[in-house]
């Protein structure tokens, strides 16, 4: 089928995006845990910086999720159009 190579390309792209999204989200969670440890040790300034980095990574993970959703929707629309 002539549609198979583009479908495989889109699937691989989606898998890369999902993998990256999961890595970023896990790093975000790990940093939030580290920030709690710093709070426990009364290192408030360091905890704030680390928690801010954690939130920024979480925003990035959400952005990647939106990109993946867009790619998946476009792939489905292309399949339905043929």
PDB file of N, CA and C in Angstrom:
ATOM      1  N   UNK A   1       0.837  -1.187   0.000  1.00  0.00           N
ATOM      2  CA  UNK A   1       0.000   0.000   0.000  1.00  0.00           C
ATOM      3  C   UNK A   1       0.884   1.252   0.000  1.00  0.00           C
ATOM      4  N   UNK A   2       0.539   2.256  -0.812  1.00  0.00           N
ATOM      5  CA  UNK A   2       1.355   3.477  -0.862  1.00  0.00           C
ATOM      6  C   UNK A   2       1.225   4.321   0.409  1.00  0.00           C
ATOM      7  N   UNK A   3       0.217   4.056   1.203  1.00  0.00           N
ATOM      8  CA  UNK A   3       0.022   4.825   2.440  1.00  0.00           C
ATOM      9  C   UNK A   3       0.840   4.291   3.613  1.00  0.00           C
ATOM     10  N   UNK A   4       1.401   3.094   3.463  1.00  0.00           N
ATOM     11  CA  UNK A   4       2.097   2.469   4.586  1.00  0.00           C
ATOM     12  C   UNK A   4       3.351   3.222   5.036  1.00  0.00           C
ATOM     13  N   UNK A   5       4.271   3.623   4.145  1.00  0.00           N
ATOM     14  CA  UNK A   5       5.467   4.354   4.620  1.00  0.00           C
ATOM     15  C   UNK A   5       5.144   5.651   5.375  1.00  0.00           C
ATOM     16  N   UNK A   6       4.217   6.491   4.885  1.00  0.00           N
ATOM     17  CA  UNK A   6       3.893   7.688   5.679  1.00  0.00           C
ATOM     18  C   UNK A   6       3.273   7.347   7.037  1.00  0.00           C
ATOM     19  N   UNK A   7       2.489   6.288   7.087  1.00  0.00           N
ATOM     20  CA  UNK A   7       1.889   5.880   8.363  1.00  0.00           C
ATOM     21  C   UNK A   7       2.971   5.436   9.349  1.00  0.00           C
ATOM     22  N   UNK A   8       3.949   4.696   8.843  1.00  0.00           N
ATOM     23  CA  UNK A   8       5.041   4.242   9.703  1.00  0.00           C
ATOM     24  C   UNK A   8       5.852   5.441  10.201  1.00  0.00           C
ATOM     25  N   UNK A   9       6.081   6.407   9.318  1.00  0.00           N
ATOM     26  CA  UNK A   9       6.809   7.613   9.708  1.00  0.00           C
ATOM     27  C   UNK A   9       6.064   8.345  10.825  1.00  0.00           C
ATOM     28  N   UNK A  10       4.741   8.516  10.662  1.00  0.00           N
ATOM     29  CA  UNK A  10       3.946   9.214  11.674  1.00  0.00           C
ATOM     30  C   UNK A  10       3.935   8.450  12.993  1.00  0.00           C
ATOM     31  N   UNK A  11       3.850   7.126  12.903  1.00  0.00           N
ATOM     32  CA  UNK A  11       3.850   6.315  14.116  1.00  0.00           C
ATOM     33  C   UNK A  11       5.176   6.441  14.861  1.00  0.00           C
ATOM     34  N   UNK A  12       6.282   6.401  14.126  1.00  0.00           N
ATOM     35  CA  UNK A  12       7.593   6.554  14.759  1.00  0.00           C
ATOM     36  C   UNK A  12       7.740   7.940  15.385  1.00  0.00           C
ATOM     37  N   UNK A  13       7.234   8.953  14.699  1.00  0.00           N
ATOM     38  CA  UNK A  13       7.289  10.319  15.248  1.00  0.00           C
ATOM     39  C   UNK A  13       6.480  10.396  16.537  1.00  0.00           C
ATOM     40  N   UNK A  14       5.299   9.815  16.532  1.00  0.00           N
ATOM     41  CA  UNK A  14       4.466   9.812  17.740  1.00  0.00           C
ATOM     42  C   UNK A  14       5.158   9.083  18.884  1.00  0.00           C
ATOM     43  N   UNK A  15       5.800   7.962  18.588  1.00  0.00           N
ATOM     44  CA  UNK A  15       6.501   7.214  19.636  1.00  0.00           C
ATOM     45  C   UNK A  15       7.644   8.023  20.234  1.00  0.00           C
ATOM     46  N   UNK A  16       8.380   8.761  19.384  1.00  0.00           N
ATOM     47  CA  UNK A  16       9.464   9.613  19.881  1.00  0.00           C
ATOM     48  C   UNK A  16       8.910  10.711  20.790  1.00  0.00           C
ATOM     49  N   UNK A  17       7.799  11.318  20.361  1.00  0.00           N
ATOM     50  CA  UNK A  17       7.198  12.385  21.166  1.00  0.00           C
ATOM     51  C   UNK A  17       6.727  11.833  22.503  1.00  0.00           C
ATOM     52  N   UNK A  18       6.071  10.676  22.488  1.00  0.00           N
ATOM     53  CA  UNK A  18       5.581  10.066  23.731  1.00  0.00           C
ATOM     54  C   UNK A  18       6.744   9.715  24.651  1.00  0.00           C
ATOM     55  N   UNK A  19       7.815   9.150  24.088  1.00  0.00           N
ATOM     56  CA  UNK A  19       8.991   8.807  24.889  1.00  0.00           C
ATOM     57  C   UNK A  19       9.581  10.052  25.544  1.00  0.00           C
ATOM     58  N   UNK A  20       9.736  11.115  24.756  1.00  0.00           N
ATOM     59  CA  UNK A  20      10.295  12.354  25.296  1.00  0.00           C
ATOM     60  C   UNK A  20       9.376  12.961  26.357  1.00  0.00           C
ATOM     61  N   UNK A  21       8.072  12.904  26.110  1.00  0.00           N
ATOM     62  CA  UNK A  21       7.106  13.429  27.067  1.00  0.00           C
ATOM     63  C   UNK A  21       7.211  12.693  28.403  1.00  0.00           C
ATOM     64  N   UNK A  22       7.336  11.380  28.339  1.00  0.00           N
ATOM     65  CA  UNK A  22       7.447  10.594  29.562  1.00  0.00           C
ATOM     66  C   UNK A  22       8.750  10.886  30.298  1.00  0.00           C
ATOM     67  N   UNK A  23       9.829  11.036  29.571  1.00  0.00           N
ATOM     68  CA  UNK A  23      11.113  11.356  30.202  1.00  0.00           C
ATOM     69  C   UNK A  23      11.050  12.702  30.908  1.00  0.00           C
ATOM     70  N   UNK A  24      10.474  13.680  30.246  1.00  0.00           N
ATOM     71  CA  UNK A  24      10.380  15.013  30.841  1.00  0.00           C
ATOM     72  C   UNK A  24       9.469  14.989  32.067  1.00  0.00           C
ATOM     73  N   UNK A  25       8.345  14.278  31.970  1.00  0.00           N
ATOM     74  CA  UNK A  25       7.412  14.209  33.099  1.00  0.00           C
ATOM     75  C   UNK A  25       8.036  13.492  34.299  1.00  0.00           C
ATOM     76  N   UNK A  26       8.759  12.424  34.051  1.00  0.00           N
ATOM     77  CA  UNK A  26       9.418  11.697  35.146  1.00  0.00           C
ATOM     78  C   UNK A  26      10.487  12.568  35.793  1.00  0.00           C
ATOM     79  N   UNK A  27      11.235  13.301  34.992  1.00  0.00           N
ATOM     80  CA  UNK A  27      12.242  14.212  35.536  1.00  0.00           C
ATOM     81  C   UNK A  27      11.580  15.297  36.375  1.00  0.00           C
ATOM     82  N   UNK A  28      10.445  15.793  35.901  1.00  0.00           N
ATOM     83  CA  UNK A  28       9.700  16.793  36.653  1.00  0.00           C
ATOM     84  C   UNK A  28       9.269  16.255  38.008  1.00  0.00           C
ATOM     85  N   UNK A  29       8.750  15.046  38.024  1.00  0.00           N
ATOM     86  CA  UNK A  29       8.333  14.429  39.282  1.00  0.00           C
ATOM     87  C   UNK A  29       9.524  14.225  40.222  1.00  0.00           C
ATOM     88  N   UNK A  30      10.629  13.761  39.666  1.00  0.00           N
ATOM     89  CA  UNK A  30      11.829  13.549  40.489  1.00  0.00           C
ATOM     90  C   UNK A  30      12.312  14.868  41.091  1.00  0.00           C
ATOM     91  N   UNK A  31      12.288  15.932  40.304  1.00  0.00           N
ATOM     92  CA  UNK A  31      12.716  17.230  40.824  1.00  0.00           C
ATOM     93  C   UNK A  31      11.772  17.746  41.909  1.00  0.00           C
ATOM     94  N   UNK A  32      10.484  17.478  41.779  1.00  0.00           N
ATOM     95  CA  UNK A  32       9.564  17.919  42.827  1.00  0.00           C
ATOM     96  C   UNK A  32       9.831  17.155  44.124  1.00  0.00           C
ATOM     97  N   UNK A  33      10.202  15.886  44.019  1.00  0.00           N
ATOM     98  CA  UNK A  33      10.569  15.109  45.206  1.00  0.00           C
ATOM     99  C   UNK A  33      11.837  15.685  45.840  1.00  0.00           C
ATOM    100  N   UNK A  34      12.810  16.015  45.004  1.00  0.00           N
ATOM    101  CA  UNK A  34      14.053  16.608  45.515  1.00  0.00           C
ATOM    102  C   UNK A  34      13.762  17.943  46.198  1.00  0.00           C
ATOM    103  N   UNK A  35      12.856  18.731  45.613  1.00  0.00           N
ATOM    104  CA  UNK A  35      12.523  20.017  46.241  1.00  0.00           C
ATOM    105  C   UNK A  35      11.880  19.814  47.607  1.00  0.00           C
ATOM    106  N   UNK A  36      11.072  18.762  47.755  1.00  0.00           N
ATOM    107  CA  UNK A  36      10.485  18.465  49.072  1.00  0.00           C
ATOM    108  C   UNK A  36      11.568  18.077  50.078  1.00  0.00           C
ATOM    109  N   UNK A  37      12.562  17.339  49.619  1.00  0.00           N
ATOM    110  CA  UNK A  37      13.680  16.995  50.502  1.00  0.00           C
ATOM    111  C   UNK A  37      14.437  18.241  50.948  1.00  0.00           C
ATOM    112  N   UNK A  38      14.629  19.180  50.017  1.00  0.00           N
ATOM    113  CA  UNK A  38      15.300  20.428  50.381  1.00  0.00           C
ATOM    114  C   UNK A  38      14.470  21.229  51.373  1.00  0.00           C
ATOM    115  N   UNK A  39      13.139  21.214  51.195  1.00  0.00           N
ATOM    116  CA  UNK A  39      12.286  21.891  52.170  1.00  0.00           C
ATOM    117  C   UNK A  39      12.402  21.241  53.541  1.00  0.00           C
ATOM    118  N   UNK A  40      12.464  19.932  53.553  1.00  0.00           N
ATOM    119  CA  UNK A  40      12.604  19.192  54.798  1.00  0.00           C
ATOM    120  C   UNK A  40      13.906  19.561  55.514  1.00  0.00           C
ATOM    121  N   UNK A  41      14.932  19.865  54.718  1.00  0.00           N
ATOM    122  CA  UNK A  41      16.241  20.248  55.280  1.00  0.00           C
ATOM    123  C   UNK A  41      16.358  21.755  55.490  1.00  0.00           C
ATOM    124  N   UNK A  42      15.250  22.475  55.389  1.00  0.00           N
ATOM    125  CA  UNK A  42      15.206  23.935  55.576  1.00  0.00           C
ATOM    126  C   UNK A  42      16.064  24.705  54.577  1.00  0.00           C
ATOM    127  N   UNK A  43      16.207  24.173  53.375  1.00  0.00           N
ATOM    128  CA  UNK A  43      16.913  24.883  52.307  1.00  0.00           C
ATOM    129  C   UNK A  43      15.857  25.449  51.348  1.00  0.00           C
ATOM    130  N   UNK A  44      15.174  26.478  51.809  1.00  0.00           N
ATOM    131  CA  UNK A  44      14.020  27.020  51.084  1.00  0.00           C
ATOM    132  C   UNK A  44      14.388  27.586  49.716  1.00  0.00           C
ATOM    133  N   UNK A  45      15.475  28.323  49.636  1.00  0.00           N
ATOM    134  CA  UNK A  45      15.858  28.944  48.362  1.00  0.00           C
ATOM    135  C   UNK A  45      16.138  27.881  47.300  1.00  0.00           C
ATOM    136  N   UNK A  46      16.883  26.866  47.663  1.00  0.00           N
ATOM    137  CA  UNK A  46      17.189  25.791  46.718  1.00  0.00           C
ATOM    138  C   UNK A  46      15.905  25.040  46.342  1.00  0.00           C
ATOM    139  N   UNK A  47      15.038  24.839  47.319  1.00  0.00           N
ATOM    140  CA  UNK A  47      13.779  24.135  47.051  1.00  0.00           C
ATOM    141  C   UNK A  47      12.927  24.906  46.047  1.00  0.00           C
ATOM    142  N   UNK A  48      12.894  26.224  46.184  1.00  0.00           N
ATOM    143  CA  UNK A  48      12.114  27.051  45.242  1.00  0.00           C
ATOM    144  C   UNK A  48      12.664  26.942  43.822  1.00  0.00           C
ATOM    145  N   UNK A  49      13.972  27.004  43.699  1.00  0.00           N
ATOM    146  CA  UNK A  49      14.596  26.918  42.367  1.00  0.00           C
ATOM    147  C   UNK A  49      14.308  25.557  41.739  1.00  0.00           C
ATOM    148  N   UNK A  50      14.478  24.512  42.502  1.00  0.00           N
ATOM    149  CA  UNK A  50      14.258  23.158  41.976  1.00  0.00           C
ATOM    150  C   UNK A  50      12.787  22.938  41.641  1.00  0.00           C
ATOM    151  N   UNK A  51      11.900  23.441  42.489  1.00  0.00           N
ATOM    152  CA  UNK A  51      10.474  23.283  42.220  1.00  0.00           C
ATOM    153  C   UNK A  51      10.051  24.070  40.982  1.00  0.00           C
ATOM    154  N   UNK A  52      10.639  25.249  40.794  1.00  0.00           N
ATOM    155  CA  UNK A  52      10.363  26.031  39.587  1.00  0.00           C
ATOM    156  C   UNK A  52      10.801  25.265  38.344  1.00  0.00           C
ATOM    157  N   UNK A  53      11.970  24.647  38.396  1.00  0.00           N
ATOM    158  CA  UNK A  53      12.434  23.823  37.273  1.00  0.00           C
ATOM    159  C   UNK A  53      11.481  22.657  37.038  1.00  0.00           C
ATOM    160  N   UNK A  54      10.995  22.072  38.119  1.00  0.00           N
ATOM    161  CA  UNK A  54      10.041  20.972  38.018  1.00  0.00           C
ATOM    162  C   UNK A  54       8.766  21.417  37.306  1.00  0.00           C
ATOM    163  N   UNK A  55       8.258  22.586  37.677  1.00  0.00           N
ATOM    164  CA  UNK A  55       7.041  23.101  37.031  1.00  0.00           C
ATOM    165  C   UNK A  55       7.265  23.404  35.554  1.00  0.00           C
ATOM    166  N   UNK A  56       8.427  23.957  35.230  1.00  0.00           N
ATOM    167  CA  UNK A  56       8.733  24.245  33.818  1.00  0.00           C
ATOM    168  C   UNK A  56       8.790  22.954  32.999  1.00  0.00           C
ATOM    169  N   UNK A  57       9.385  21.919  33.564  1.00  0.00           N
ATOM    170  CA  UNK A  57       9.428  20.633  32.862  1.00  0.00           C
ATOM    171  C   UNK A  57       8.035  20.041  32.714  1.00  0.00           C
ATOM    172  N   UNK A  58       7.191  20.238  33.710  1.00  0.00           N
ATOM    173  CA  UNK A  58       5.820  19.750  33.612  1.00  0.00           C
ATOM    174  C   UNK A  58       5.066  20.463  32.493  1.00  0.00           C
ATOM    175  N   UNK A  59       5.273  21.758  32.364  1.00  0.00           N
ATOM    176  CA  UNK A  59       4.655  22.516  31.267  1.00  0.00           C
ATOM    177  C   UNK A  59       5.164  21.990  29.919  1.00  0.00           C
ATOM    178  N   UNK A  60       6.457  21.698  29.846  1.00  0.00           N
ATOM    179  CA  UNK A  60       7.020  21.129  28.616  1.00  0.00           C
ATOM    180  C   UNK A  60       6.388  19.774  28.295  1.00  0.00           C
ATOM    181  N   UNK A  61       6.210  18.938  29.312  1.00  0.00           N
ATOM    182  CA  UNK A  61       5.586  17.625  29.095  1.00  0.00           C
ATOM    183  C   UNK A  61       4.158  17.777  28.598  1.00  0.00           C
ATOM    184  N   UNK A  62       3.429  18.731  29.143  1.00  0.00           N
ATOM    185  CA  UNK A  62       2.062  18.973  28.672  1.00  0.00           C
ATOM    186  C   UNK A  62       2.078  19.465  27.232  1.00  0.00           C
ATOM    187  N   UNK A  63       3.041  20.325  26.904  1.00  0.00           N
ATOM    188  CA  UNK A  63       3.180  20.783  25.517  1.00  0.00           C
ATOM    189  C   UNK A  63       3.457  19.636  24.565  1.00  0.00           C
ATOM    190  N   UNK A  64       4.325  18.721  24.965  1.00  0.00           N
ATOM    191  CA  UNK A  64       4.611  17.551  24.133  1.00  0.00           C
ATOM    192  C   UNK A  64       3.368  16.675  23.979  1.00  0.00           C
ATOM    193  N   UNK A  65       2.571  16.570  25.027  1.00  0.00           N
ATOM    194  CA  UNK A  65       1.333  15.797  24.941  1.00  0.00           C
ATOM    195  C   UNK A  65       0.381  16.428  23.928  1.00  0.00           C
ATOM    196  N   UNK A  66       0.317  17.751  23.910  1.00  0.00           N
ATOM    197  CA  UNK A  66      -0.541  18.430  22.939  1.00  0.00           C
ATOM    198  C   UNK A  66      -0.037  18.237  21.508  1.00  0.00           C
ATOM    199  N   UNK A  67       1.291  18.270  21.340  1.00  0.00           N
ATOM    200  CA  UNK A  67       1.867  18.032  20.012  1.00  0.00           C
ATOM    201  C   UNK A  67       1.534  16.617  19.548  1.00  0.00           C
ATOM    202  N   UNK A  68       1.685  15.644  20.427  1.00  0.00           N
ATOM    203  CA  UNK A  68       1.391  14.251  20.070  1.00  0.00           C
ATOM    204  C   UNK A  68      -0.077  14.090  19.724  1.00  0.00           C
ATOM    205  N   UNK A  69      -0.938  14.742  20.460  1.00  0.00           N
ATOM    206  CA  UNK A  69      -2.370  14.684  20.174  1.00  0.00           C
ATOM    207  C   UNK A  69      -2.667  15.254  18.795  1.00  0.00           C
ATOM    208  N   UNK A  70      -2.004  16.332  18.449  1.00  0.00           N
ATOM    209  CA  UNK A  70      -2.181  16.947  17.133  1.00  0.00           C
ATOM    210  C   UNK A  70      -1.701  16.015  16.023  1.00  0.00           C
ATOM    211  N   UNK A  71      -0.536  15.404  16.217  1.00  0.00           N
ATOM    212  CA  UNK A  71      -0.006  14.475  15.212  1.00  0.00           C
ATOM    213  C   UNK A  71      -0.946  13.279  15.051  1.00  0.00           C
ATOM    214  N   UNK A  72      -1.455  12.761  16.158  1.00  0.00           N
ATOM    215  CA  UNK A  72      -2.364  11.615  16.108  1.00  0.00           C
ATOM    216  C   UNK A  72      -3.663  11.981  15.396  1.00  0.00           C
ATOM    217  N   UNK A  73      -4.189  13.168  15.677  1.00  0.00           N
ATOM    218  CA  UNK A  73      -5.428  13.616  15.034  1.00  0.00           C
ATOM    219  C   UNK A  73      -5.221  13.801  13.537  1.00  0.00           C
ATOM    220  N   UNK A  74      -4.099  14.398  13.154  1.00  0.00           N
ATOM    221  CA  UNK A  74      -3.815  14.580  11.726  1.00  0.00           C
ATOM    222  C   UNK A  74      -3.667  13.237  11.021  1.00  0.00           C
ATOM    223  N   UNK A  75      -3.014  12.286  11.657  1.00  0.00           N
ATOM    224  CA  UNK A  75      -2.853  10.964  11.044  1.00  0.00           C
ATOM    225  C   UNK A  75      -4.203  10.291  10.862  1.00  0.00           C
ATOM    226  N   UNK A  76      -5.068  10.404  11.846  1.00  0.00           N
ATOM    227  CA  UNK A  76      -6.403   9.812  11.746  1.00  0.00           C
ATOM    228  C   UNK A  76      -7.215  10.484  10.653  1.00  0.00           C
ATOM    229  N   UNK A  77      -7.138  11.800  10.564  1.00  0.00           N
ATOM    230  CA  UNK A  77      -7.852  12.522   9.506  1.00  0.00           C
ATOM    231  C   UNK A  77      -7.367  12.127   8.124  1.00  0.00           C
ATOM    232  N   UNK A  78      -6.043  11.909   7.975  1.00  0.00           N
ATOM    233  CA  UNK A  78      -5.509  11.481   6.674  1.00  0.00           C
ATOM    234  C   UNK A  78      -6.022  10.084   6.318  1.00  0.00           C
ATOM    235  N   UNK A  79      -6.076   9.206   7.295  1.00  0.00           N
ATOM    236  CA  UNK A  79      -6.570   7.852   7.047  1.00  0.00           C
ATOM    237  C   UNK A  79      -8.057   7.858   6.693  1.00  0.00           C
ATOM    238  N   UNK A  80      -8.815   8.699   7.352  1.00  0.00           N
ATOM    239  CA  UNK A  80     -10.252   8.765   7.072  1.00  0.00           C
ATOM    240  C   UNK A  80     -10.547   9.423   5.736  1.00  0.00           C
ATOM    241  N   UNK A  81      -9.640  10.306   5.281  1.00  0.00           N
ATOM    242  CA  UNK A  81      -9.851  11.022   4.027  1.00  0.00           C
ATOM    243  C   UNK A  81      -9.626  10.142   2.806  1.00  0.00           C
ATOM    244  N   UNK A  82      -8.869   9.069   2.970  1.00  0.00           N
ATOM    245  CA  UNK A  82      -8.589   8.243   1.781  1.00  0.00           C
ATOM    246  C   UNK A  82      -9.638   7.227   1.650  1.00  0.00           C
TER     247      UNK A  82
END
